[in-house]
XYZ file of C-alpha atoms in Angstrom:
167
model
C 80.499 -179.893 -76.763
C 78.350 -182.860 -77.687
C 77.134 -184.192 -81.041
C 74.108 -186.221 -82.050
C 73.434 -187.876 -85.403
C 69.922 -187.651 -86.822
C 68.488 -189.091 -89.978
C 67.397 -186.695 -92.677
C 65.133 -184.814 -92.974
C 65.004 -184.380 -89.187
C 68.591 -183.085 -88.940
C 68.065 -180.255 -91.458
C 64.624 -179.350 -90.142
C 66.375 -178.019 -87.022
C 68.484 -175.277 -88.684
C 65.599 -174.711 -91.102
C 63.582 -173.401 -88.148
C 60.938 -176.123 -88.372
C 62.009 -178.245 -85.401
C 62.743 -176.688 -82.006
C 62.682 -179.962 -80.078
C 64.458 -183.239 -80.680
C 62.287 -186.045 -79.325
C 63.912 -189.040 -77.681
C 62.942 -192.079 -75.630
C 65.583 -191.181 -73.039
C 66.394 -188.281 -70.729
C 69.740 -186.514 -70.716
C 71.136 -184.338 -67.923
C 73.427 -182.635 -70.469
C 72.891 -178.920 -71.111
C 75.138 -176.963 -73.433
C 76.352 -176.857 -77.024
C 74.902 -179.569 -79.248
C 76.167 -180.191 -82.767
C 73.584 -181.587 -85.207
C 74.908 -184.225 -87.597
C 72.955 -185.557 -90.593
C 73.502 -189.302 -90.828
C 74.772 -190.802 -94.074
C 71.749 -193.117 -94.294
C 69.657 -192.205 -97.348
C 66.069 -191.172 -96.717
C 63.277 -193.640 -97.240
C 59.590 -192.884 -97.599
C 58.424 -196.500 -97.322
C 56.355 -195.659 -94.253
C 55.089 -192.362 -95.727
C 56.821 -190.247 -93.069
C 58.646 -188.018 -95.569
C 55.420 -187.374 -97.475
C 53.676 -186.564 -94.175
C 56.421 -184.104 -93.261
C 56.191 -182.450 -96.707
C 52.437 -181.992 -96.197
C 52.977 -180.624 -92.654
C 55.583 -178.166 -93.973
C 53.148 -177.053 -96.681
C 50.410 -176.553 -94.072
C 52.766 -174.425 -91.951
C 54.392 -172.604 -94.877
C 52.101 -172.776 -97.931
C 54.458 -170.824 -100.206
C 55.608 -174.249 -101.458
C 53.458 -177.157 -102.552
C 53.857 -180.519 -100.780
C 55.701 -181.743 -103.882
C 58.126 -178.806 -103.721
C 58.716 -179.452 -100.010
C 59.320 -183.133 -100.785
C 61.952 -182.220 -103.385
C 63.622 -179.811 -100.944
C 63.698 -182.510 -98.245
C 65.177 -184.988 -100.736
C 68.038 -182.550 -101.414
C 69.169 -182.292 -97.773
C 72.844 -183.253 -97.292
C 73.954 -186.590 -95.832
C 76.965 -187.545 -93.709
C 77.776 -184.076 -92.429
C 77.381 -181.586 -89.597
C 74.623 -179.103 -90.434
C 74.086 -176.984 -87.301
C 74.969 -176.101 -83.743
C 72.473 -175.270 -81.004
C 72.164 -175.028 -77.256
C 70.481 -177.980 -75.590
C 68.529 -175.807 -73.174
C 66.316 -178.357 -71.433
C 65.077 -181.931 -71.453
C 61.363 -182.149 -70.733
C 59.237 -185.204 -70.137
C 56.318 -185.320 -72.575
C 52.995 -185.525 -70.822
C 49.569 -186.106 -72.286
C 47.398 -184.129 -69.823
C 44.747 -186.839 -70.138
C 47.260 -189.448 -68.929
C 49.332 -187.612 -66.347
C 49.752 -184.421 -64.394
C 51.770 -181.682 -66.105
C 54.629 -180.422 -63.921
C 57.410 -177.832 -64.242
C 59.857 -180.227 -65.929
C 57.299 -181.504 -68.449
C 55.938 -180.365 -71.775
C 52.243 -180.883 -72.482
C 52.029 -182.652 -75.819
C 48.999 -180.634 -76.895
C 50.880 -177.357 -76.316
C 53.244 -177.717 -79.284
C 52.438 -176.770 -82.859
C 51.017 -179.187 -85.395
C 54.289 -178.933 -87.340
C 56.377 -179.748 -84.261
C 54.193 -182.793 -83.584
C 54.560 -183.863 -87.235
C 58.372 -183.808 -87.100
C 58.839 -185.676 -83.817
C 57.507 -188.597 -81.788
C 55.465 -186.840 -79.119
C 54.254 -189.963 -77.321
C 53.432 -189.740 -73.612
C 56.470 -190.524 -71.445
C 59.134 -189.651 -74.045
C 61.440 -186.621 -73.780
C 61.598 -183.339 -75.675
C 65.095 -181.915 -75.901
C 64.509 -178.169 -76.149
C 66.906 -176.477 -78.573
C 67.785 -172.769 -78.532
C 70.161 -170.454 -80.387
C 70.147 -172.701 -83.440
C 72.667 -171.746 -86.120
C 72.955 -173.436 -89.513
C 76.491 -173.978 -90.721
C 77.025 -171.993 -93.934
C 78.784 -175.068 -95.359
C 78.059 -178.552 -93.984
C 81.160 -180.266 -92.572
C 81.642 -183.891 -93.679
C 81.784 -186.138 -90.616
C 81.207 -189.780 -89.775
C 78.330 -190.175 -87.360
C 77.511 -192.689 -84.666
C 74.516 -193.418 -82.503
C 73.968 -191.699 -79.184
C 74.936 -188.427 -77.598
C 78.714 -188.227 -77.568
C 81.582 -185.778 -77.161
C 82.791 -184.099 -80.344
C 86.487 -184.323 -81.171
C 88.285 -181.018 -80.419
C 89.528 -180.464 -83.979
C 86.015 -180.948 -85.387
C 84.556 -178.647 -82.710
C 87.026 -175.958 -83.827
C 85.841 -176.319 -87.442
C 82.207 -176.042 -86.348
C 82.845 -172.946 -84.234
C 84.898 -171.241 -86.936
C 82.084 -172.005 -89.392
C 79.580 -170.072 -87.274
C 81.879 -167.159 -86.550
C 83.476 -167.687 -83.179
C 83.345 -169.500 -79.904
C 79.581 -169.126 -79.386
C-alpha cells in the first residue's frame, strides 16, 4: 500500500467527504490502497487559500458560516495519517476549450465548484480519483515525506486495524 503526504486542510478534506480527487502535476500508474497523511507543516493563509476554501465549504454546506468552517479547518490534525482510500484512476484534466476530452480524461468543467475550489484543476494536470474513502477513527502519528511512496508494513498494519480489517 502506498502513502502520500498532503498539507492541511487538503488531507482532511478527503475523509471529510469534500475532496474526491487529489490533483497533481504528474501521472501515476499506481492503482490500489492509498494512505492519506497530513503533513506536519502548519497551515498558512497568506495567499488567502484557506479563506477561499472556508467560503467554498460554506457555499456547499451552509449549515456553518465561513468563519466556523475556517475554525474547523484550523483544528485539523498535523503530522499524522488521517485516512485510507482506493486510488481508483488517474485522469488527465482537460479544458474542453483547449483539448479533446477522451476516455482517460476528466473535463474540468464537469466537477463541482467545491471540488474545483479544493484542487488545482489546470488543463494538463492529473486528477487522482479516490474511492472507498475511510477516515481513521484516531489519527496515527507518522513522519511524512514528499512523493508517492510505499508504507512501512508495521504502519500499514496499524492503519488497517484502525479501519477494522484488511480492506
